[in-house]
Amino acid sequence: MTVDGKFFRLDGRKFFVKGATYGPFRKNILGEPFPSKERAGTDLVMARGMGINVFRLYDAPARWFLDLALEHDIRLLVDLPWNKDTCFLDSPGQWQEAVETVRRLAAACATHPAVFAISVANEIRPDIARWSGAEPVAEFIDLLVMEVKRIDPNCLCTFSNFPPTEYLRPHSLDFHAVNVYLHHPQPFENYVTRLQSLAESKPLILGEFGIDSLREGEGAQASILGWQIRKAFQQGLAGVVVFSFTDEWHRDGRDIEDWKFGLTRNDRSAKPAFAVVESVFEAAPYLPFDRLPMVSVVVASYNGARTLKNCLESLVRLNYPSYEVILVDDGSSDESFAIASAFPTVRTIRHAENRGLSEARNTGILASHGEVVAFTDADCRADEDWLFYLVNDLVRSGYAGVGGHNFLPPDDSCIAAAVMVSPGGPAHVMLTDRLAEHIPGCNMAFYKWALVEVGYFDPVFRTAGDDVDMCWRLQQLGLKIGFSHAGFVWHYRRSAVLDYVKQQRGYGEAEAMLVRKHPEYFNWFGGSTWQGRIYSAAKPGITMGGSMIYHGRFATGMFQTLYSPQPAFMLMLVTSLEYHVLITLPLLVVGTVLRPLLWFGAASLASSIGLCVAAAMQAELPRKQLKIWSRPLVAILYCMQPVVRGWARYRGRLRVNWVPLASFESLNSVGLKYKGQEFGGIDFWDEGKVDRSDLLACLLAELEKHGWQHRADGGWNNYDVEIFGTRWSRLQLTTVAEYHGGGRQMLRCRLRPAWTFLARVVFCILTALNLIVLGLFGSTLPWLNLVWMSLPGFVWWLHVEQRTLQRLVALFVEQAARPLKLLKVDGPGKQGGRT
């Protein structure tokens, strides 16, 4: 039995837990807490016949029971009992006794092929966990897991948790098992979704859930268990364990008669729940959809031959009845086309030259036949149930799109593992346990109508950023994006440091374009400001301080939640390019003249390096891919990433395809008629037949005709159009309609110039230079007057540039108004008489 992402595999095939608890029972004639061999054999036959493949036991079984279970093809989830109802961490004797008990019981059964997994503890009481501390208790659970692994390294291990101690987070578990007793559909579904979020990359099973037929009635038990199992598998759980197989139950030296949780009665006669569970187990996990839309899977690939074969092999074996695979080879020069030729069911479209990621994805969309279009990358390998869960969540949610996890493959390199926990990798951003703000492009699916409605992917994004832009544009239209916890892909990370650097450079360039297109999502430095929580193997910052736990009054809360501290984002600013350029570098440079500042510069640099080292120490690297050099490499990547990505972002923001004013000599000469006039806008009279949006549409067409870069309002801005006229000046145009009675209106256009990002950078540099020169030399040298005059001279020159840009944009507006037969008011910006 092995773990494979969010699921289990047995001998290479997926294994879904369909289980029931068994016992504990009154001791048999051998003194074992199990029934006789004859009764056990009958129970196993009955259980296997109803589809049960796992029995959960609360005692370590004897060898004969292990052999009997294997004979009937039933695996065992074994709880190892030890005295956990005392403050076991307070006494070294109790602590050692618990370890010895686990070691002895694990040795008795761990290596047997009938053992599915071992649970080293079951439901540690919340008052004891609070008494001893959440972290020490979690560390003790990790210690017990290590003891089992020493005996049988391949044995799967878990800890059976429950909502009152939800905050216990051991690190060494192979999968998560949680006992949940919620009898209403929506709270049950919500909590299971929350547990999937907490489980992250590991499988999740319900270790216990059940209904007391004595109090609820046998009919209610059958009904509730039916929808609970269905919802659990629909949420992508790896399995469920019903409590319990039979009403026969012995505990603390007595038979339990006032609880009836069994699927069968004491005499093993079946309750109505027996048939319901049998029916759902037979269909699970592939329960029928409400509907099965046709899906087109689009893979955009550019020189992806290294991983393309694995990608296509996984896609042609998907467990989904109606889909097609479209490979868009975006001008590759490697063996990609030859590899694709070996897959006749894959429709391959070749671009003669490399057009970029967005164009390739748009080609796939236009060629698709599906109602849903799913996207993954050539360096990904899809789980066979990827589409099943992804589309199921999309159909059930009512969202426009859905995304899922991307995990590091277990066969990827140790360098790739270090890259995975380093900053800047693909991550999803969650607003709730179901609602996403962003999903990575390597695992996403959208209804085709939604992609058409937003105008497909923006071709300006050639290597990255297209997924972020798509998510934001969909949300700006009021559409929502969901998340599928079980629909995952394996994503091969960069296997070389230079490849990682190249990736981060591409991300920085994409951010520069996103800043211009979606400024509302970025701060002044160009860093993205997410509303949701970022989920990634890489921590966005080091964690300072401890977690807080809501225990409820006197530690009696039914759902005791862990509130982890937010990573120290502000602290990580000392690793940013801006910090190095504005703080560390000036201190080091000036320190060559003023020695005391050199020490401050050295301390500043040391603090940046120290934070990167601290982040590397907190990184959670996979144990099997951890080398002695892994954490030093992660520290180096933490140092490099913000510098490389920041430099690419600034270079992209500075490197805009501006339209030089000199190239429009004819317009400029016409604009001389405005020379010397002060104005901030241009106004038009209309008899009420023209809408304001008509004028803007004509203006945008005019700008496109002359090749002027611009950005129209996406719904978040205080202007209608922003025009990037020169490298130094931009202009924001805002319109308003004034109604003057009699069907007449005045359409007013305000032309408000502003500095570009480059102009602000140069202004800051000149200001800093003036301050440094003033601090070092004062006014002792006459030639310094030239330095001090540079700042006002630059500001005046920018003012002239802005005036020229205003004149030219006013001409564009006039040209746009002519086909609409609008009458310009005499004099730009004047509210004079009609002409």
Tab-separated table of C-alpha atoms in Angstrom, residues 127-460:
chain	number	residue	atom	x	y	z
A	127	ASP	CA	-7.976	19.102	27.921
A	128	ILE	CA	-4.893	16.850	27.972
A	129	ALA	CA	-3.655	18.346	24.677
A	130	ARG	CA	-4.076	21.852	26.105
A	131	TRP	CA	-2.411	20.814	29.378
A	132	SER	CA	0.662	19.385	27.659
A	133	GLY	CA	0.709	21.844	24.737
A	134	ALA	CA	-0.231	21.294	21.116
A	135	GLU	CA	3.329	21.262	19.812
A	136	PRO	CA	4.738	18.743	22.363
A	137	VAL	CA	1.780	16.419	21.761
A	138	ALA	CA	2.253	16.645	17.974
A	139	GLU	CA	5.971	15.951	18.384
A	140	PHE	CA	5.165	12.891	20.516
A	141	ILE	CA	2.842	11.591	17.799
A	142	ASP	CA	5.683	12.090	15.301
A	143	LEU	CA	7.940	10.094	17.629
A	144	LEU	CA	5.451	7.201	17.709
A	145	VAL	CA	5.275	7.244	13.902
A	146	MET	CA	9.079	7.062	13.745
A	147	GLU	CA	9.018	4.020	16.043
A	148	VAL	CA	6.622	2.237	13.673
A	149	LYS	CA	8.728	3.246	10.661
A	150	ARG	CA	11.836	1.789	12.284
A	151	ILE	CA	10.081	-1.572	12.443
A	152	ASP	CA	8.463	-1.361	8.998
A	153	PRO	CA	9.595	1.593	6.835
A	154	ASN	CA	6.879	0.895	4.258
A	155	CYS	CA	3.988	0.816	6.722
A	156	LEU	CA	1.549	3.710	6.310
A	157	CYS	CA	0.975	5.652	9.527
A	158	THR	CA	-1.641	8.106	10.706
A	159	PHE	CA	-3.141	9.610	13.840
A	160	SER	CA	-6.915	9.498	14.241
A	161	ASN	CA	-7.862	13.062	15.091
A	162	PHE	CA	-11.255	14.662	15.772
A	163	PRO	CA	-12.662	18.241	15.711
A	164	PRO	CA	-11.891	19.164	19.366
A	165	THR	CA	-8.156	18.714	18.628
A	166	GLU	CA	-8.176	19.812	14.998
A	167	TYR	CA	-5.180	22.006	15.838
A	168	LEU	CA	-2.821	19.033	16.354
A	169	ARG	CA	-0.577	18.979	13.264
A	170	PRO	CA	2.043	16.191	13.295
A	171	HIS	CA	4.409	16.384	10.319
A	172	SER	CA	5.276	12.733	9.696
A	173	LEU	CA	1.822	11.314	8.925
A	174	ASP	CA	1.359	9.550	5.603
A	175	PHE	CA	-2.314	10.519	5.505
A	176	HIS	CA	-4.930	12.230	7.634
A	177	ALA	CA	-7.763	10.404	9.409
A	178	VAL	CA	-10.460	12.417	11.184
A	179	ASN	CA	-13.480	11.202	13.155
A	180	VAL	CA	-16.482	13.392	12.289
A	181	TYR	CA	-20.045	13.184	13.617
A	182	LEU	CA	-22.197	15.790	11.866
A	183	HIS	CA	-25.753	14.858	10.882
A	184	HIS	CA	-26.788	17.780	8.638
A	185	PRO	CA	-25.695	17.966	4.986
A	186	GLN	CA	-24.361	21.537	4.701
A	187	PRO	CA	-22.280	21.599	7.922
A	188	PHE	CA	-20.957	18.142	7.049
A	189	GLU	CA	-19.949	19.200	3.528
A	190	ASN	CA	-18.430	22.472	4.751
A	191	TYR	CA	-16.337	20.745	7.394
A	192	VAL	CA	-15.124	18.019	5.049
A	193	THR	CA	-14.032	20.750	2.605
A	194	ARG	CA	-12.183	22.471	5.444
A	195	LEU	CA	-10.450	19.219	6.315
A	196	GLN	CA	-9.369	18.861	2.682
A	197	SER	CA	-7.776	22.319	2.905
A	198	LEU	CA	-5.950	21.319	6.082
A	199	ALA	CA	-4.821	18.010	4.563
A	200	GLU	CA	-3.185	19.888	1.641
A	201	SER	CA	-1.105	17.369	-0.356
A	202	LYS	CA	-1.922	14.251	1.693
A	203	PRO	CA	-4.863	11.822	1.451
A	204	LEU	CA	-7.792	12.351	3.812
A	205	ILE	CA	-10.161	9.688	5.102
A	206	LEU	CA	-13.027	9.867	7.551
A	207	GLY	CA	-11.749	7.559	10.274
A	208	GLU	CA	-15.141	7.356	11.967
A	209	PHE	CA	-18.636	8.609	11.297
A	210	GLY	CA	-21.970	7.048	12.134
A	211	ILE	CA	-25.564	7.342	13.341
A	212	ASP	CA	-27.139	5.885	16.470
A	213	SER	CA	-30.198	4.008	15.201
A	214	LEU	CA	-31.504	3.673	18.763
A	215	ARG	CA	-32.063	7.446	19.027
A	216	GLU	CA	-32.339	8.508	15.375
A	217	GLY	CA	-34.209	5.467	14.067
A	218	GLU	CA	-33.012	2.878	11.575
A	219	GLY	CA	-34.548	4.725	8.622
A	220	ALA	CA	-32.772	7.985	9.495
A	221	GLN	CA	-29.518	6.056	9.989
A	222	ALA	CA	-29.775	4.628	6.470
A	223	SER	CA	-30.637	7.976	4.898
A	224	ILE	CA	-27.923	9.978	6.666
A	225	LEU	CA	-25.165	7.422	6.060
A	226	GLY	CA	-26.112	7.364	2.374
A	227	TRP	CA	-25.657	11.071	1.758
A	228	GLN	CA	-22.606	11.266	4.047
A	229	ILE	CA	-20.718	8.663	2.028
A	230	ARG	CA	-21.765	10.254	-1.257
A	231	LYS	CA	-20.658	13.736	-0.161
A	232	ALA	CA	-17.379	12.428	1.215
A	233	PHE	CA	-16.412	10.799	-2.079
A	234	GLN	CA	-17.692	13.777	-4.097
A	235	GLN	CA	-15.339	15.979	-2.051
A	236	GLY	CA	-12.439	13.812	-3.193
A	237	LEU	CA	-11.721	11.918	0.008
A	238	ALA	CA	-9.550	8.832	-0.235
A	239	GLY	CA	-12.013	6.810	1.792
A	240	VAL	CA	-14.478	6.492	4.662
A	241	VAL	CA	-14.866	4.216	7.673
A	242	VAL	CA	-18.415	3.763	8.996
A	243	PHE	CA	-18.898	3.299	12.724
A	244	SER	CA	-19.674	0.448	13.008
A	245	PHE	CA	-20.092	-2.971	11.396
A	246	THR	CA	-22.226	-4.357	14.232
A	247	ASP	CA	-24.077	-3.236	17.350
A	248	GLU	CA	-22.002	-5.684	19.374
A	249	TRP	CA	-19.598	-3.466	21.245
A	250	HIS	CA	-17.672	-4.067	24.467
A	251	ARG	CA	-15.786	-1.370	26.330
A	252	ASP	CA	-14.383	-0.770	29.837
A	253	GLY	CA	-15.338	-4.274	30.927
A	254	ARG	CA	-18.999	-4.106	29.925
A	255	ASP	CA	-21.221	-4.568	26.879
A	256	ILE	CA	-22.553	-1.295	25.465
A	257	GLU	CA	-26.335	-1.655	25.226
A	258	ASP	CA	-27.498	1.983	25.026
A	259	TRP	CA	-25.871	2.775	21.662
A	260	LYS	CA	-26.752	1.129	18.355
A	261	PHE	CA	-24.397	2.395	15.641
A	262	GLY	CA	-24.027	-0.888	13.746
A	263	LEU	CA	-24.910	-1.660	10.154
A	264	THR	CA	-25.953	-5.016	11.590
A	265	ARG	CA	-27.562	-5.960	14.884
A	266	ASN	CA	-25.911	-8.128	17.553
A	267	ASP	CA	-27.161	-11.279	15.808
A	268	ARG	CA	-25.729	-9.909	12.510
A	269	SER	CA	-29.112	-9.345	10.923
A	270	ALA	CA	-28.879	-6.419	8.511
A	271	LYS	CA	-30.406	-3.018	9.226
A	272	PRO	CA	-31.747	-0.831	6.377
A	273	ALA	CA	-28.420	1.070	6.461
A	274	PHE	CA	-26.637	-2.131	5.405
A	275	ALA	CA	-28.248	-2.139	1.961
A	276	VAL	CA	-27.800	1.633	1.510
A	277	VAL	CA	-24.098	1.511	2.363
A	278	GLU	CA	-23.656	-1.535	0.125
A	279	SER	CA	-25.240	0.370	-2.779
A	280	VAL	CA	-23.140	3.509	-2.329
A	281	PHE	CA	-19.924	1.526	-1.797
A	282	GLU	CA	-20.588	-0.310	-5.060
A	283	ALA	CA	-20.773	2.982	-6.977
A	284	ALA	CA	-18.070	4.870	-5.070
A	285	PRO	CA	-15.881	6.687	-5.711
A	286	TYR	CA	-17.123	7.336	-9.256
A	287	LEU	CA	-20.611	8.410	-8.291
A	288	PRO	CA	-22.825	9.585	-11.171
A	289	PHE	CA	-22.656	13.240	-12.207
A	290	ASP	CA	-25.658	15.482	-12.628
A	291	ARG	CA	-24.366	15.791	-16.186
A	292	LEU	CA	-21.152	15.063	-18.080
A	293	PRO	CA	-20.115	18.003	-20.290
A	294	MET	CA	-17.686	17.425	-23.112
A	295	VAL	CA	-14.189	18.610	-22.116
A	296	SER	CA	-11.345	19.811	-24.316
A	297	VAL	CA	-7.918	19.460	-22.667
A	298	VAL	CA	-5.477	21.997	-24.116
A	299	VAL	CA	-1.712	21.612	-23.672
A	300	ALA	CA	0.441	24.503	-24.891
A	301	SER	CA	4.037	23.379	-25.369
A	302	TYR	CA	7.216	25.126	-26.446
A	303	ASN	CA	10.339	22.925	-26.508
A	304	GLY	CA	8.820	20.706	-23.839
A	305	ALA	CA	10.146	17.400	-25.158
A	306	ARG	CA	11.756	16.433	-21.825
A	307	THR	CA	8.406	15.869	-20.113
A	308	LEU	CA	5.917	15.871	-23.001
A	309	LYS	CA	5.713	12.087	-23.317
A	310	ASN	CA	4.780	11.631	-19.658
A	311	CYS	CA	2.208	14.407	-20.000
A	312	LEU	CA	0.471	12.912	-23.036
A	313	GLU	CA	0.589	9.374	-21.642
A	314	SER	CA	-1.291	10.578	-18.579
A	315	LEU	CA	-3.848	12.532	-20.618
A	316	VAL	CA	-4.831	9.682	-22.941
A	317	ARG	CA	-5.644	7.503	-19.869
A	318	LEU	CA	-7.959	9.900	-18.040
A	319	ASN	CA	-10.966	8.466	-16.235
A	320	TYR	CA	-13.563	10.636	-17.965
A	321	PRO	CA	-16.055	9.485	-20.609
A	322	SER	CA	-16.153	12.468	-22.974
A	323	TYR	CA	-13.006	14.477	-23.664
A	324	GLU	CA	-10.448	15.361	-26.306
A	325	VAL	CA	-6.759	16.307	-26.016
A	326	ILE	CA	-5.403	19.181	-28.089
A	327	LEU	CA	-1.649	19.781	-28.157
A	328	VAL	CA	-0.587	23.184	-29.461
A	329	ASP	CA	3.087	22.989	-30.452
A	330	ASP	CA	4.092	26.656	-30.297
A	331	GLY	CA	6.988	26.655	-32.751
A	332	SER	CA	9.136	24.076	-30.927
A	333	SER	CA	12.576	23.294	-32.301
A	334	ASP	CA	13.111	20.082	-30.294
A	335	GLU	CA	11.608	16.588	-30.700
A	336	SER	CA	8.146	17.637	-29.519
A	337	PHE	CA	6.394	16.962	-32.825
A	338	ALA	CA	7.934	13.485	-33.148
A	339	ILE	CA	6.819	12.649	-29.609
A	340	ALA	CA	3.289	13.900	-30.295
A	341	SER	CA	3.113	11.786	-33.476
A	342	ALA	CA	3.194	8.657	-31.309
A	343	PHE	CA	-0.207	9.615	-29.848
A	344	PRO	CA	-2.784	9.338	-32.654
A	345	THR	CA	-5.716	10.252	-30.385
A	346	VAL	CA	-4.086	13.586	-29.541
A	347	ARG	CA	-4.951	16.380	-31.977
A	348	THR	CA	-1.713	18.327	-32.623
A	349	ILE	CA	-1.699	21.880	-33.985
A	350	ARG	CA	1.652	23.440	-34.932
A	351	HIS	CA	2.562	27.112	-34.993
A	352	ALA	CA	5.217	27.930	-37.557
A	353	GLU	CA	6.883	30.273	-35.075
A	354	ASN	CA	6.722	30.820	-31.348
A	355	ARG	CA	3.747	33.097	-30.646
A	356	GLY	CA	3.685	32.841	-26.868
A	357	LEU	CA	1.675	30.988	-24.242
A	358	SER	CA	-1.541	33.002	-24.533
A	359	GLU	CA	-1.706	32.708	-28.323
A	360	ALA	CA	-1.111	28.962	-28.065
A	361	ARG	CA	-3.915	28.559	-25.532
A	362	ASN	CA	-6.232	30.684	-27.668
A	363	THR	CA	-5.476	28.423	-30.632
A	364	GLY	CA	-6.522	25.462	-28.505
A	365	ILE	CA	-9.734	27.187	-27.416
A	366	LEU	CA	-10.705	28.039	-31.007
A	367	ALA	CA	-10.074	24.428	-32.067
A	368	SER	CA	-11.948	22.918	-29.112
A	369	HIS	CA	-15.306	21.162	-29.278
A	370	GLY	CA	-15.924	20.929	-25.545
A	371	GLU	CA	-18.318	22.845	-23.345
A	372	VAL	CA	-15.468	22.987	-20.819
A	373	VAL	CA	-11.849	23.785	-21.707
A	374	ALA	CA	-9.204	22.468	-19.294
A	375	PHE	CA	-5.552	23.511	-19.349
A	376	THR	CA	-2.357	21.882	-18.190
A	377	ASP	CA	1.294	22.213	-19.173
A	378	ALA	CA	3.758	19.953	-20.935
A	379	ASP	CA	5.778	19.647	-17.717
A	380	CYS	CA	2.778	18.198	-15.857
A	381	ARG	CA	1.465	14.662	-15.443
A	382	ALA	CA	-2.241	14.418	-14.677
A	383	ASP	CA	-3.722	12.033	-12.141
A	384	GLU	CA	-6.102	9.674	-13.955
A	385	ASP	CA	-9.071	11.110	-12.036
A	386	TRP	CA	-8.015	14.726	-12.643
A	387	LEU	CA	-10.880	15.588	-14.991
A	388	PHE	CA	-13.400	13.536	-13.012
A	389	TYR	CA	-12.950	15.643	-9.877
A	390	LEU	CA	-12.198	18.942	-11.611
A	391	VAL	CA	-15.313	18.890	-13.800
A	392	ASN	CA	-17.488	17.406	-11.054
A	393	ASP	CA	-16.625	20.350	-8.789
A	394	LEU	CA	-17.169	22.782	-11.676
A	395	VAL	CA	-20.624	21.400	-12.497
A	396	ARG	CA	-21.782	21.199	-8.862
A	397	SER	CA	-20.451	24.629	-7.843
A	398	GLY	CA	-21.953	26.952	-10.438
A	399	TYR	CA	-18.583	28.697	-10.854
A	400	ALA	CA	-17.170	29.858	-14.192
A	401	GLY	CA	-13.876	28.074	-13.642
A	402	VAL	CA	-12.071	25.749	-11.272
A	403	GLY	CA	-8.475	24.848	-10.455
A	404	GLY	CA	-6.578	22.330	-8.367
A	405	HIS	CA	-3.311	21.355	-6.731
A	406	ASN	CA	0.005	20.885	-8.505
A	407	PHE	CA	2.300	18.542	-6.577
A	408	LEU	CA	5.993	17.731	-6.859
A	409	PRO	CA	6.316	14.253	-8.428
A	410	PRO	CA	8.070	11.753	-6.146
A	411	ASP	CA	10.556	10.936	-8.921
A	412	ASP	CA	11.616	14.562	-9.435
A	413	SER	CA	15.154	15.678	-8.572
A	414	CYS	CA	16.462	17.001	-5.251
A	415	ILE	CA	17.103	20.368	-6.906
A	416	ALA	CA	13.453	20.445	-8.001
A	417	ALA	CA	12.435	19.757	-4.383
A	418	ALA	CA	14.499	22.761	-3.261
A	419	VAL	CA	12.931	24.891	-6.002
A	420	MET	CA	9.461	23.786	-4.848
A	421	VAL	CA	9.975	25.293	-1.363
A	422	SER	CA	11.642	28.424	-2.729
A	423	PRO	CA	9.624	31.594	-3.406
A	424	GLY	CA	7.869	32.407	-6.633
A	425	GLY	CA	6.476	29.031	-7.682
A	426	PRO	CA	2.959	28.387	-9.023
A	427	ALA	CA	0.443	28.663	-6.187
A	428	HIS	CA	-3.270	29.012	-5.665
A	429	VAL	CA	-4.804	31.842	-3.658
A	430	MET	CA	-7.923	30.986	-1.651
A	431	LEU	CA	-10.633	33.306	-0.363
A	432	THR	CA	-12.472	30.443	1.377
A	433	ASP	CA	-12.058	26.664	1.458
A	434	ARG	CA	-13.881	26.499	-1.905
A	435	LEU	CA	-13.576	29.940	-3.524
A	436	ALA	CA	-10.289	30.843	-5.216
A	437	GLU	CA	-8.872	34.238	-6.092
A	438	HIS	CA	-6.239	32.713	-8.352
A	439	ILE	CA	-5.551	29.249	-9.783
A	440	PRO	CA	-2.255	28.344	-11.502
A	441	GLY	CA	-2.265	27.830	-15.245
A	442	CYS	CA	-0.939	24.263	-15.034
A	443	ASN	CA	-4.251	23.054	-13.585
A	444	MET	CA	-7.379	24.993	-14.486
A	445	ALA	CA	-10.644	24.550	-16.355
A	446	PHE	CA	-13.275	27.041	-17.515
A	447	TYR	CA	-16.599	26.952	-19.271
A	448	LYS	CA	-15.893	27.927	-22.852
A	449	TRP	CA	-18.573	30.636	-22.763
A	450	ALA	CA	-16.686	32.357	-19.939
A	451	LEU	CA	-13.443	32.403	-21.967
A	452	VAL	CA	-15.313	33.833	-24.958
A	453	GLU	CA	-17.051	36.453	-22.814
A	454	VAL	CA	-13.758	37.899	-21.514
A	455	GLY	CA	-12.144	37.794	-24.952
A	456	TYR	CA	-9.822	34.787	-24.532
A	457	PHE	CA	-6.295	35.029	-23.116
A	458	ASP	CA	-4.450	38.293	-23.682
A	459	PRO	CA	-1.664	37.675	-26.259
A	460	VAL	CA	0.578	40.206	-24.527
